[in-house]
XYZ file of C-alpha atoms in Angstrom:
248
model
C -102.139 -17.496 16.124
C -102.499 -20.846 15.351
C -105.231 -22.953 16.860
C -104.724 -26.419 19.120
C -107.304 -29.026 19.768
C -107.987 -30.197 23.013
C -107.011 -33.831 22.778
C -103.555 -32.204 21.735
C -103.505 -29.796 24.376
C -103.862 -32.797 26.941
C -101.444 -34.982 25.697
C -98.924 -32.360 25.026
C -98.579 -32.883 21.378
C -97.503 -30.438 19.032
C -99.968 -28.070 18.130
C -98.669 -26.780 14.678
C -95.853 -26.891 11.840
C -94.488 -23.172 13.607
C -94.937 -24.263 17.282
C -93.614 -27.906 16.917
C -90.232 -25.728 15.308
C -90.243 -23.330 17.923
C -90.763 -26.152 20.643
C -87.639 -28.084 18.753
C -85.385 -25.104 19.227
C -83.582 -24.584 22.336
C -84.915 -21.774 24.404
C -83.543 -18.606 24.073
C -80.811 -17.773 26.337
C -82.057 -14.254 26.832
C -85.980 -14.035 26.276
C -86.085 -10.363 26.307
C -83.518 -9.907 23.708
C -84.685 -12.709 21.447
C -88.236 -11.290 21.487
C -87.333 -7.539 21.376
C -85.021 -7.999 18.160
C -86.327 -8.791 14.508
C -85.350 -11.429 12.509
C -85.413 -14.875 12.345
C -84.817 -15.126 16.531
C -87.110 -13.483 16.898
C -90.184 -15.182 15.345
C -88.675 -18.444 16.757
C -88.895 -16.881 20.080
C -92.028 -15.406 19.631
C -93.303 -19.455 17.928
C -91.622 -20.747 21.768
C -93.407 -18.028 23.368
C -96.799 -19.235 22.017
C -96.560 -22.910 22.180
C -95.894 -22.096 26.045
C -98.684 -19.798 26.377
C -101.122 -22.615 24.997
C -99.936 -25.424 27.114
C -100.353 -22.725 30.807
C -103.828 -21.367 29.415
C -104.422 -25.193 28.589
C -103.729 -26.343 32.187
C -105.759 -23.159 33.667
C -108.727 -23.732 31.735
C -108.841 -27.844 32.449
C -108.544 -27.139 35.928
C -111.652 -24.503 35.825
C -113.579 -26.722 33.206
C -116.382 -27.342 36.251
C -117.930 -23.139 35.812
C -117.658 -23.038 32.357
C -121.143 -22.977 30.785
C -119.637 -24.814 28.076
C -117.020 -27.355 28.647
C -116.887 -29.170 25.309
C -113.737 -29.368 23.881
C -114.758 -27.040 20.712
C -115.872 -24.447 23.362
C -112.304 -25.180 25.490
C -109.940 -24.653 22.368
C -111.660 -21.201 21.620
C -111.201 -19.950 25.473
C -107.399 -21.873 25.459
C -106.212 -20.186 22.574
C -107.967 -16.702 22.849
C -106.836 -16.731 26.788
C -103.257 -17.450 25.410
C -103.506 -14.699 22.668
C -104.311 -11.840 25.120
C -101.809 -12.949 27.217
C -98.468 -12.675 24.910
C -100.140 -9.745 23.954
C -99.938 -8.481 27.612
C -96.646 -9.817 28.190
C -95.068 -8.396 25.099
C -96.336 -4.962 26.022
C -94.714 -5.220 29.886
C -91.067 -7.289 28.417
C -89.383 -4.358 29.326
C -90.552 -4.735 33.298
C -89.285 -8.242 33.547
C -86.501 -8.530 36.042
C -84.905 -11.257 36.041
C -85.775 -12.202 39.432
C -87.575 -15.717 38.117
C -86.824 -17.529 35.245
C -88.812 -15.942 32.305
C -90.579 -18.779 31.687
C -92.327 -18.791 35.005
C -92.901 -15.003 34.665
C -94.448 -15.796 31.308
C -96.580 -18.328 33.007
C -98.145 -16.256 35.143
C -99.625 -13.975 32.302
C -101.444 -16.859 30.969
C -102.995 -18.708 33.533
C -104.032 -15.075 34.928
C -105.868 -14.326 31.387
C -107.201 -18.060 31.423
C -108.981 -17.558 34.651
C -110.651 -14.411 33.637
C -111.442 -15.594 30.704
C -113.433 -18.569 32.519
C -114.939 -16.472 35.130
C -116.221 -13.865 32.090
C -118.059 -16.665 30.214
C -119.592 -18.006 33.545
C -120.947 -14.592 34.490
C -121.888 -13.302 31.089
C -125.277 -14.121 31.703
C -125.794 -13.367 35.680
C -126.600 -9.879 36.684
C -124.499 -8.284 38.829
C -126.723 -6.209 41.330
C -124.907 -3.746 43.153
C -126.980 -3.622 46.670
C -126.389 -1.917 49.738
C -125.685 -3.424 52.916
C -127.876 -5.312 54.886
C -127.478 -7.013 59.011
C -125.887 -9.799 58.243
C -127.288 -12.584 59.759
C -125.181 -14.271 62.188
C -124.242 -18.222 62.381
C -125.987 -20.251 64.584
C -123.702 -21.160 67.673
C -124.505 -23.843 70.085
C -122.984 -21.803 72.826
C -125.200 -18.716 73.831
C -122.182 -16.538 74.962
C -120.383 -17.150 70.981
C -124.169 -16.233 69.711
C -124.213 -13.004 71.131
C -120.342 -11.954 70.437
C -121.229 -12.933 66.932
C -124.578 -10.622 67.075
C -122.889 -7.890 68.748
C -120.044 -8.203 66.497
C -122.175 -8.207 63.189
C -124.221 -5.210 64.241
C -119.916 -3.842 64.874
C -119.683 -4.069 61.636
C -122.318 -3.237 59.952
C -123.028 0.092 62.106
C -118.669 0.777 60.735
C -119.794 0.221 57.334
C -122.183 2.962 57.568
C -120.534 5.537 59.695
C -117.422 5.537 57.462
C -117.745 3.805 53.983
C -119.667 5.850 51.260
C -122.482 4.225 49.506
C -120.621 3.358 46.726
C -117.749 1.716 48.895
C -120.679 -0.554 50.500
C -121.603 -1.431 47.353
C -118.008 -2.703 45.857
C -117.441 -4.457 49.034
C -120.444 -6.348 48.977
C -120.462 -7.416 45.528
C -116.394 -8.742 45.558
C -116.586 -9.179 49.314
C -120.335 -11.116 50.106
C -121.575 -12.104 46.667
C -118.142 -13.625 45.428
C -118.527 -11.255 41.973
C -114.767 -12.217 40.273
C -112.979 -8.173 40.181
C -112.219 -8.434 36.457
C -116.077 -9.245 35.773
C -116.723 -6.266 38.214
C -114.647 -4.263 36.587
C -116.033 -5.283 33.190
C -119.644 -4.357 34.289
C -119.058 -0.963 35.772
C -116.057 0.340 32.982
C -113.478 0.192 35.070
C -110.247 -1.839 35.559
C -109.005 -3.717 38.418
C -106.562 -1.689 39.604
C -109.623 0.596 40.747
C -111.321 -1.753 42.004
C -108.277 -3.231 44.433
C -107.909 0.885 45.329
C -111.366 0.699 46.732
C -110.980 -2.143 48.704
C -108.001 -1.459 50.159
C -109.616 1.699 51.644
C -112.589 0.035 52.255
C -110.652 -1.839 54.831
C -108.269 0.401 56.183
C -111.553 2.297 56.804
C -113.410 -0.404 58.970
C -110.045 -1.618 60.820
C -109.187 2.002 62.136
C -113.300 2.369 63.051
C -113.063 -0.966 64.559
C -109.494 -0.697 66.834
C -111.360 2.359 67.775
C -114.822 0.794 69.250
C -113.241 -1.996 70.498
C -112.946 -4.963 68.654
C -110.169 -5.366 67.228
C -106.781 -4.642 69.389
C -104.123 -1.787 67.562
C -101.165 -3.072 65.919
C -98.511 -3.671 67.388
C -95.511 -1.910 67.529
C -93.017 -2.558 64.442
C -96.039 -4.361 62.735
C -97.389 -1.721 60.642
C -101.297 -2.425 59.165
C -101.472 -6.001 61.281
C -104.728 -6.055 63.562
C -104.395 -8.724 65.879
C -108.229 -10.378 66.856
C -110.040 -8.233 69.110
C -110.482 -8.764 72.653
C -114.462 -8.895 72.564
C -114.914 -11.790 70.238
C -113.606 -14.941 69.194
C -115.873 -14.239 65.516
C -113.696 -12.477 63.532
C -114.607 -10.783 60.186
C -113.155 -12.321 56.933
C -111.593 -9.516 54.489
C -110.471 -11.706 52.006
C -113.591 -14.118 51.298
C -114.796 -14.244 47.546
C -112.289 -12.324 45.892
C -110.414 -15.194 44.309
């Protein structure tokens, strides 16, 4: 593929003699066709597909240029265009999933920026060790109110007895690394040679797991009826548990 600089990236210039003619045609009325039929369509489509790939792995990376250990804009066009790269390649491997139910450029988009941001987050762990610890007692905030102090103690030691009763070692250890120490999944997944999908698997049972052991001690009230899988804040505390923190 062909490469862009960064000051062209930014200003939205043309990148190339074969992108600035695929950005001059007209889009294709039907993506999937265009790029699923050879001939002269469809390397213009595939030229279109490109030049748009660049410009939403170009607005990705600029927006993550802050954890990059490199941010010069050598080191940016190398991430830009290899982020864009792997993405077509993605997309043109899943074409026949696409839908219609969004325009196909915004479907596009989505492969790109996706790619972009693991790209980023692979160069700005590729020299941090991931340690994959067990769990320890949390510790719990500071509250200036005694009574919100001990819910949040009694609901941390909740927790972390739940963690042990019914998550296996290895569960404890996923969760803490995406969960506490804010490890991205892809890099995860990376480090331990698995993929994401895995990864999202063990989480999701990780939780199911310490909702049902929770309901059932206590602190958390069961969901309610025609609400399927939504815990509503137990009755014990007003300190709730986060499930979601660090995996973006």
């Amino acid at each position: 593929m062909t490469a862009v600089s960064w000051d062209d990236q930014r200003s939205g210039a043309a990148v190339s003699v074969g992108d600035q003619e695929g950005r001059d045609r007209p889009e294709p009325t039907d993506w999937v066709a265009a790029l699923a039929t050879d001939g002269p369509e469809q390397a213009a489509a595939l030229r279109q597909l490109h030049a748009l790939m660049i410009r939403a792995a170009g607005h990705q990376v600029w927006r993550m240029r802050g954890a990059l250990p490199d941010a010069s804009p050598a080191a940016v066009d190398v991430i830009v265009n290899q982020a864009a790269d792997e993405a077509m390649t993605a997309l043109l491997r899943k074409l026949h999933t696409f839908e219609g139910r969004s325009r196909f450029t915004t479907w596009a988009f989505k492969f790109a920026i996706l790619q972009a941001a693991t790209e980023v987050r692979r160069l700005q762990w590729q020299h941090r060790e991931v340690e994959l610890r067990d769990f320890d007692l949390p510790s719990t905030p500071a509250h200036e109110s005694p009574e919100l102090c001990a819910e949040g103690t009694d609901l941390a030691g909740a927790v972390a007895s739940a963690m042990r009763r019914v998550l296996t070692p290895y569960q404890r250890r996923i969760a803490i690394a995406l969960l506490v120490d804010g490890v991205p999944i892809d890099v995860l997944a990376e480090r331990l040679g698995t993929n994401r999908g895995a990864l999202y698997k063990t989480l999701h049972d990780v939780r199911v797991r310490l909702r049902a052991e929770l309901i059932a001690n206590g602190y958390l009230s069961p969901p309610r009826a025609g609400a399927p899988g939504a815990a509503s804040s137990h009755h014990r505390s007003r300190v709730s548990p986060n499930p979601t923190a660090g995996t973006s």
